[in-house]
Amino acid sequence: MTTWANMNLQDSASPIMEQLIYFHDHALMIIIMILMVVSYMMIAMVFNKYINRFLLEGQMIELAWTIAPAVILIFIAVPSLRLLYLMDEINTPTVTLKTIGHQWYWSYEYSDFAKVEFDSYMIPQDEMDHSMFRLLDVDNRAVLPMNTFIRIIVTAADVLHSWTIPSLGVKADATPGRLNQVSFLINRPGVLYGQCSEICGANHSFMPIVIESISTNGFINWILKMN
């Protein structure tokens, strides 16, 4: 999860988020180089005293400043498209979790198992202890195994919601009457936090998402307890 005064992206918990961070850094370096060149040219134009009143055209410079942006765009577009298709890739899922957005809580259904479903509400501030995070912790966490392909099916029961876990690089709109699907793999154990990312009413800020990533054996034991 993000921490106080953190200006960077959250630490990744999935291969997709690692790739998103790499692409962010790649694009940022290109932007910084463009900024440096443009800044140098602007400063040079302001401060130099060179005048050429016979200069009417400059075909080479016009050719350069037409081709250079096209090349830069290719360097951004190719990794971007690669990542776009990578994020849309659906591997054979081992576990499917159905997520239903309500005003203002989430419901989870483990459809691979016999009737494992529950609601997940934010813990009110007056019921929290010192180990909990304000506005982020819930009474029932969604438990998922790590190093396993997970499919999330997202929908809503009332209005638009958005199921978002930044450290997994996952964001899916929850739309009434429609099923959206995303897949990911969690590559480390831990507790991952997210929030609804679509304005959905008065308590939009108070429907957090918490995923607990555990080992496969621990997940099987948890499912057996839930049954």
mmCIF file of C-alpha atoms in Angstrom:
data_model
loop_
_atom_site.group_PDB
_atom_site.id
_atom_site.type_symbol
_atom_site.label_atom_id
_atom_site.label_comp_id
_atom_site.label_asym_id
_atom_site.label_seq_id
_atom_site.Cartn_x
_atom_site.Cartn_y
_atom_site.Cartn_z
ATOM 1 C CA MET A 1 0.000 0.000 0.000
ATOM 2 C CA THR A 2 1.062 3.590 -0.386
ATOM 3 C CA THR A 3 2.761 5.353 2.523
ATOM 4 C CA TRP A 4 3.032 8.898 3.827
ATOM 5 C CA ALA A 5 4.722 11.326 1.375
ATOM 6 C CA ASN A 6 5.344 8.527 -1.150
ATOM 7 C CA MET A 7 5.620 10.086 -4.622
ATOM 8 C CA ASN A 8 6.267 6.828 -6.492
ATOM 9 C CA LEU A 9 4.013 3.998 -7.601
ATOM 10 C CA GLN A 10 3.208 1.289 -5.081
ATOM 11 C CA ASP A 11 5.496 -1.755 -4.907
ATOM 12 C CA SER A 12 4.294 -4.325 -7.417
ATOM 13 C CA ALA A 13 2.673 -7.571 -6.335
ATOM 14 C CA SER A 14 2.138 -8.996 -9.842
ATOM 15 C CA PRO A 15 4.136 -9.330 -13.083
ATOM 16 C CA ILE A 16 1.722 -6.951 -14.858
ATOM 17 C CA MET A 17 2.360 -4.172 -12.336
ATOM 18 C CA GLU A 18 6.125 -4.673 -12.730
ATOM 19 C CA GLN A 19 5.738 -4.136 -16.475
ATOM 20 C CA LEU A 20 3.560 -1.063 -15.885
ATOM 21 C CA ILE A 21 6.262 0.448 -13.648
ATOM 22 C CA TYR A 22 8.953 -0.289 -16.270
ATOM 23 C CA PHE A 23 6.845 1.403 -18.958
ATOM 24 C CA HIS A 24 6.203 4.395 -16.689
ATOM 25 C CA ASP A 25 9.958 4.846 -16.142
ATOM 26 C CA HIS A 26 10.659 4.366 -19.865
ATOM 27 C CA ALA A 27 8.115 7.023 -20.882
ATOM 28 C CA LEU A 28 9.338 9.364 -18.129
ATOM 29 C CA MET A 29 12.915 9.227 -19.423
ATOM 30 C CA ILE A 30 11.723 10.128 -22.937
ATOM 31 C CA ILE A 31 9.687 13.041 -21.550
ATOM 32 C CA ILE A 32 12.690 14.299 -19.548
ATOM 33 C CA MET A 33 14.908 14.206 -22.659
ATOM 34 C CA ILE A 34 12.316 16.145 -24.683
ATOM 35 C CA LEU A 35 11.998 18.685 -21.864
ATOM 36 C CA MET A 36 15.775 19.187 -21.724
ATOM 37 C CA VAL A 37 16.107 19.723 -25.504
ATOM 38 C CA VAL A 38 13.142 22.108 -25.703
ATOM 39 C CA SER A 39 14.344 24.043 -22.637
ATOM 40 C CA TYR A 40 17.832 24.408 -24.128
ATOM 41 C CA MET A 41 16.401 25.671 -27.434
ATOM 42 C CA MET A 42 14.123 28.205 -25.711
ATOM 43 C CA ILE A 43 16.934 29.547 -23.502
ATOM 44 C CA ALA A 44 19.290 29.757 -26.491
ATOM 45 C CA MET A 45 16.698 31.677 -28.525
ATOM 46 C CA VAL A 46 16.142 34.167 -25.698
ATOM 47 C CA PHE A 47 19.800 34.874 -24.951
ATOM 48 C CA ASN A 48 21.696 34.637 -28.251
ATOM 49 C CA LYS A 49 22.304 37.691 -30.433
ATOM 50 C CA TYR A 50 22.594 35.977 -33.812
ATOM 51 C CA ILE A 51 20.531 37.514 -36.649
ATOM 52 C CA ASN A 52 20.249 36.259 -40.221
ATOM 53 C CA ARG A 53 17.826 38.377 -42.237
ATOM 54 C CA PHE A 54 18.407 36.286 -45.381
ATOM 55 C CA LEU A 55 17.266 33.022 -43.759
ATOM 56 C CA LEU A 56 13.967 32.212 -45.480
ATOM 57 C CA GLU A 57 13.813 28.409 -45.180
ATOM 58 C CA GLY A 58 15.544 25.513 -43.524
ATOM 59 C CA GLN A 59 14.521 22.262 -45.147
ATOM 60 C CA MET A 60 16.880 20.055 -43.145
ATOM 61 C CA ILE A 61 15.697 21.354 -39.778
ATOM 62 C CA GLU A 62 12.061 21.043 -40.898
ATOM 63 C CA LEU A 63 12.731 17.454 -41.965
ATOM 64 C CA ALA A 64 14.384 16.734 -38.617
ATOM 65 C CA TRP A 65 11.595 18.176 -36.469
ATOM 66 C CA THR A 66 9.025 16.223 -38.502
ATOM 67 C CA ILE A 67 10.775 12.841 -38.328
ATOM 68 C CA ALA A 68 12.073 13.079 -34.732
ATOM 69 C CA PRO A 69 8.602 13.222 -33.058
ATOM 70 C CA ALA A 70 7.458 10.264 -35.200
ATOM 71 C CA VAL A 71 10.451 8.199 -34.041
ATOM 72 C CA ILE A 72 9.836 9.198 -30.401
ATOM 73 C CA LEU A 73 6.168 8.165 -30.710
ATOM 74 C CA ILE A 74 7.241 4.753 -32.045
ATOM 75 C CA PHE A 75 9.508 4.285 -29.018
ATOM 76 C CA ILE A 76 6.494 4.970 -26.775
ATOM 77 C CA ALA A 77 3.804 3.155 -28.787
ATOM 78 C CA VAL A 78 5.554 -0.209 -29.279
ATOM 79 C CA PRO A 79 6.053 -1.031 -25.560
ATOM 80 C CA SER A 80 2.637 0.465 -24.813
ATOM 81 C CA LEU A 81 0.862 -1.845 -27.285
ATOM 82 C CA ARG A 82 2.873 -4.829 -26.054
ATOM 83 C CA LEU A 83 1.765 -4.096 -22.499
ATOM 84 C CA LEU A 84 -1.840 -3.532 -23.573
ATOM 85 C CA TYR A 85 -2.045 -6.999 -25.141
ATOM 86 C CA LEU A 86 -0.195 -8.514 -22.175
ATOM 87 C CA MET A 87 -2.779 -7.084 -19.771
ATOM 88 C CA ASP A 88 -5.633 -8.448 -21.912
ATOM 89 C CA GLU A 89 -4.169 -11.955 -21.969
ATOM 90 C CA ILE A 90 -6.423 -14.477 -20.219
ATOM 91 C CA ASN A 91 -4.553 -17.550 -18.995
ATOM 92 C CA THR A 92 -6.351 -20.658 -17.803
ATOM 93 C CA PRO A 93 -7.513 -19.560 -14.338
ATOM 94 C CA THR A 94 -7.105 -21.791 -11.296
ATOM 95 C CA VAL A 95 -9.428 -19.729 -9.082
ATOM 96 C CA THR A 96 -12.362 -17.538 -10.100
ATOM 97 C CA LEU A 97 -13.610 -14.804 -7.774
ATOM 98 C CA LYS A 98 -16.843 -12.974 -8.529
ATOM 99 C CA THR A 99 -16.956 -9.436 -7.161
ATOM 100 C CA ILE A 100 -20.230 -7.524 -6.844
ATOM 101 C CA GLY A 101 -20.281 -3.816 -6.038
ATOM 102 C CA HIS A 102 -23.065 -2.410 -3.868
ATOM 103 C CA GLN A 103 -23.761 0.984 -2.311
ATOM 104 C CA TRP A 104 -21.450 0.923 -0.375
ATOM 105 C CA TYR A 105 -19.722 -2.422 0.150
ATOM 106 C CA TRP A 106 -18.387 -5.349 -1.866
ATOM 107 C CA SER A 107 -19.675 -8.934 -2.086
ATOM 108 C CA TYR A 108 -17.423 -11.854 -3.017
ATOM 109 C CA GLU A 109 -18.392 -15.266 -4.382
ATOM 110 C CA TYR A 110 -15.940 -18.138 -4.839
ATOM 111 C CA SER A 111 -17.879 -19.915 -7.572
ATOM 112 C CA ASP A 112 -15.373 -22.799 -7.872
ATOM 113 C CA PHE A 113 -16.329 -23.981 -4.400
ATOM 114 C CA ALA A 114 -19.589 -24.940 -2.730
ATOM 115 C CA LYS A 115 -21.343 -21.722 -1.744
ATOM 116 C CA VAL A 116 -18.466 -19.641 -0.371
ATOM 117 C CA GLU A 117 -19.722 -16.053 -0.415
ATOM 118 C CA PHE A 118 -19.649 -13.090 1.948
ATOM 119 C CA ASP A 119 -19.961 -9.309 2.165
ATOM 120 C CA SER A 120 -17.019 -7.018 2.884
ATOM 121 C CA TYR A 121 -17.719 -3.785 4.787
ATOM 122 C CA MET A 122 -15.302 -1.083 5.898
ATOM 123 C CA ILE A 123 -14.528 -1.245 9.628
ATOM 124 C CA PRO A 124 -15.914 1.904 11.326
ATOM 125 C CA GLN A 125 -13.372 4.133 13.018
ATOM 126 C CA ASP A 126 -14.765 3.540 16.512
ATOM 127 C CA GLU A 127 -14.312 -0.252 16.129
ATOM 128 C CA MET A 128 -10.698 -0.191 14.952
ATOM 129 C CA ASP A 129 -7.584 -1.160 16.892
ATOM 130 C CA HIS A 130 -4.061 0.216 16.456
ATOM 131 C CA SER A 131 -3.046 -2.425 13.877
ATOM 132 C CA MET A 132 -5.739 -1.374 11.387
ATOM 133 C CA PHE A 133 -5.699 1.275 8.678
ATOM 134 C CA ARG A 134 -8.381 3.948 8.787
ATOM 135 C CA LEU A 135 -10.744 3.887 5.761
ATOM 136 C CA LEU A 136 -8.887 0.881 4.306
ATOM 137 C CA ASP A 137 -9.497 -2.186 6.490
ATOM 138 C CA VAL A 138 -12.566 -4.398 6.137
ATOM 139 C CA ASP A 139 -14.322 -6.974 8.278
ATOM 140 C CA ASN A 140 -13.986 -9.798 5.678
ATOM 141 C CA ARG A 141 -10.919 -9.923 3.441
ATOM 142 C CA ALA A 142 -10.911 -11.654 0.060
ATOM 143 C CA VAL A 143 -8.318 -14.425 0.389
ATOM 144 C CA LEU A 144 -6.456 -15.589 -2.734
ATOM 145 C CA PRO A 145 -3.531 -17.973 -3.315
ATOM 146 C CA MET A 146 -0.248 -16.559 -4.574
ATOM 147 C CA ASN A 147 1.598 -17.827 -7.685
ATOM 148 C CA THR A 148 -1.755 -18.875 -9.116
ATOM 149 C CA PHE A 149 -3.676 -17.497 -12.085
ATOM 150 C CA ILE A 150 -6.723 -15.679 -10.720
ATOM 151 C CA ARG A 151 -9.775 -14.588 -12.711
ATOM 152 C CA ILE A 152 -11.916 -11.797 -11.287
ATOM 153 C CA ILE A 153 -15.446 -11.362 -12.636
ATOM 154 C CA VAL A 154 -16.695 -7.889 -11.731
ATOM 155 C CA THR A 155 -20.269 -6.591 -11.753
ATOM 156 C CA ALA A 156 -22.512 -4.258 -9.733
ATOM 157 C CA ALA A 157 -25.961 -4.520 -8.199
ATOM 158 C CA ASP A 158 -26.983 -0.846 -8.285
ATOM 159 C CA VAL A 159 -24.724 1.864 -9.779
ATOM 160 C CA LEU A 160 -21.297 2.033 -11.440
ATOM 161 C CA HIS A 161 -18.341 1.038 -9.258
ATOM 162 C CA SER A 162 -14.699 0.290 -10.064
ATOM 163 C CA TRP A 163 -12.729 -2.547 -8.451
ATOM 164 C CA THR A 164 -9.128 -1.351 -8.160
ATOM 165 C CA ILE A 165 -5.952 -2.777 -6.601
ATOM 166 C CA PRO A 166 -3.015 -0.459 -7.500
ATOM 167 C CA SER A 167 -0.228 -2.847 -6.457
ATOM 168 C CA LEU A 168 -1.635 -5.525 -8.804
ATOM 169 C CA GLY A 169 -2.131 -3.142 -11.718
ATOM 170 C CA VAL A 170 -5.814 -4.124 -11.833
ATOM 171 C CA LYS A 171 -8.768 -1.821 -12.430
ATOM 172 C CA ALA A 172 -12.148 -3.054 -13.673
ATOM 173 C CA ASP A 173 -15.449 -1.206 -13.933
ATOM 174 C CA ALA A 174 -18.359 -2.819 -12.103
ATOM 175 C CA THR A 175 -21.411 -2.191 -14.296
ATOM 176 C CA PRO A 176 -24.979 -3.319 -13.455
ATOM 177 C CA GLY A 177 -26.164 -6.022 -15.843
ATOM 178 C CA ARG A 178 -22.694 -6.640 -17.255
ATOM 179 C CA LEU A 179 -19.770 -8.927 -16.359
ATOM 180 C CA ASN A 180 -16.232 -7.602 -16.777
ATOM 181 C CA GLN A 181 -13.267 -9.923 -16.475
ATOM 182 C CA VAL A 182 -9.655 -9.371 -15.451
ATOM 183 C CA SER A 183 -6.913 -11.837 -14.628
ATOM 184 C CA PHE A 184 -3.674 -11.591 -12.675
ATOM 185 C CA LEU A 185 -1.093 -13.542 -10.731
ATOM 186 C CA ILE A 186 0.004 -12.468 -7.249
ATOM 187 C CA ASN A 187 3.725 -13.173 -6.880
ATOM 188 C CA ARG A 188 4.203 -12.513 -3.152
ATOM 189 C CA PRO A 189 2.291 -13.005 0.099
ATOM 190 C CA GLY A 190 0.812 -10.003 1.878
ATOM 191 C CA VAL A 191 -2.213 -7.792 2.315
ATOM 192 C CA LEU A 192 -3.127 -5.630 -0.683
ATOM 193 C CA TYR A 193 -5.370 -2.581 -0.394
ATOM 194 C CA GLY A 194 -7.556 -0.785 -2.904
ATOM 195 C CA GLN A 195 -10.645 1.401 -3.108
ATOM 196 C CA CYS A 196 -13.598 1.978 -5.388
ATOM 197 C CA SER A 197 -12.408 4.234 -8.217
ATOM 198 C CA GLU A 198 -15.737 5.335 -9.656
ATOM 199 C CA ILE A 199 -17.909 8.016 -8.039
ATOM 200 C CA CYS A 200 -20.846 5.952 -6.810
ATOM 201 C CA GLY A 201 -22.691 8.112 -4.308
ATOM 202 C CA ALA A 202 -22.443 9.642 -0.861
ATOM 203 C CA ASN A 203 -20.242 6.916 0.686
ATOM 204 C CA HIS A 204 -18.025 6.301 -2.324
ATOM 205 C CA SER A 205 -14.943 6.889 -0.149
ATOM 206 C CA PHE A 206 -15.965 4.213 2.344
ATOM 207 C CA MET A 207 -15.960 0.946 0.383
ATOM 208 C CA PRO A 208 -12.340 -0.274 0.444
ATOM 209 C CA ILE A 209 -11.003 -3.508 -1.054
ATOM 210 C CA VAL A 210 -8.626 -5.795 0.837
ATOM 211 C CA ILE A 211 -7.011 -8.911 -0.642
ATOM 212 C CA GLU A 212 -4.951 -11.269 1.494
ATOM 213 C CA SER A 213 -2.427 -13.270 -0.520
ATOM 214 C CA ILE A 214 -1.443 -16.557 1.120
ATOM 215 C CA SER A 215 0.107 -19.896 0.138
ATOM 216 C CA THR A 216 -1.901 -22.506 -1.766
ATOM 217 C CA ASN A 217 -2.089 -24.806 1.268
ATOM 218 C CA GLY A 218 -3.237 -21.919 3.445
ATOM 219 C CA PHE A 219 -5.913 -21.047 0.865
ATOM 220 C CA ILE A 220 -7.214 -24.631 0.778
ATOM 221 C CA ASN A 221 -7.426 -24.675 4.588
ATOM 222 C CA TRP A 222 -9.268 -21.318 4.539
ATOM 223 C CA ILE A 223 -11.787 -22.602 1.971
ATOM 224 C CA LEU A 224 -12.411 -25.728 4.072
ATOM 225 C CA LYS A 225 -13.071 -23.543 7.125
ATOM 226 C CA MET A 226 -15.472 -21.329 5.136
ATOM 227 C CA ASN A 227 -17.450 -24.413 4.056
#
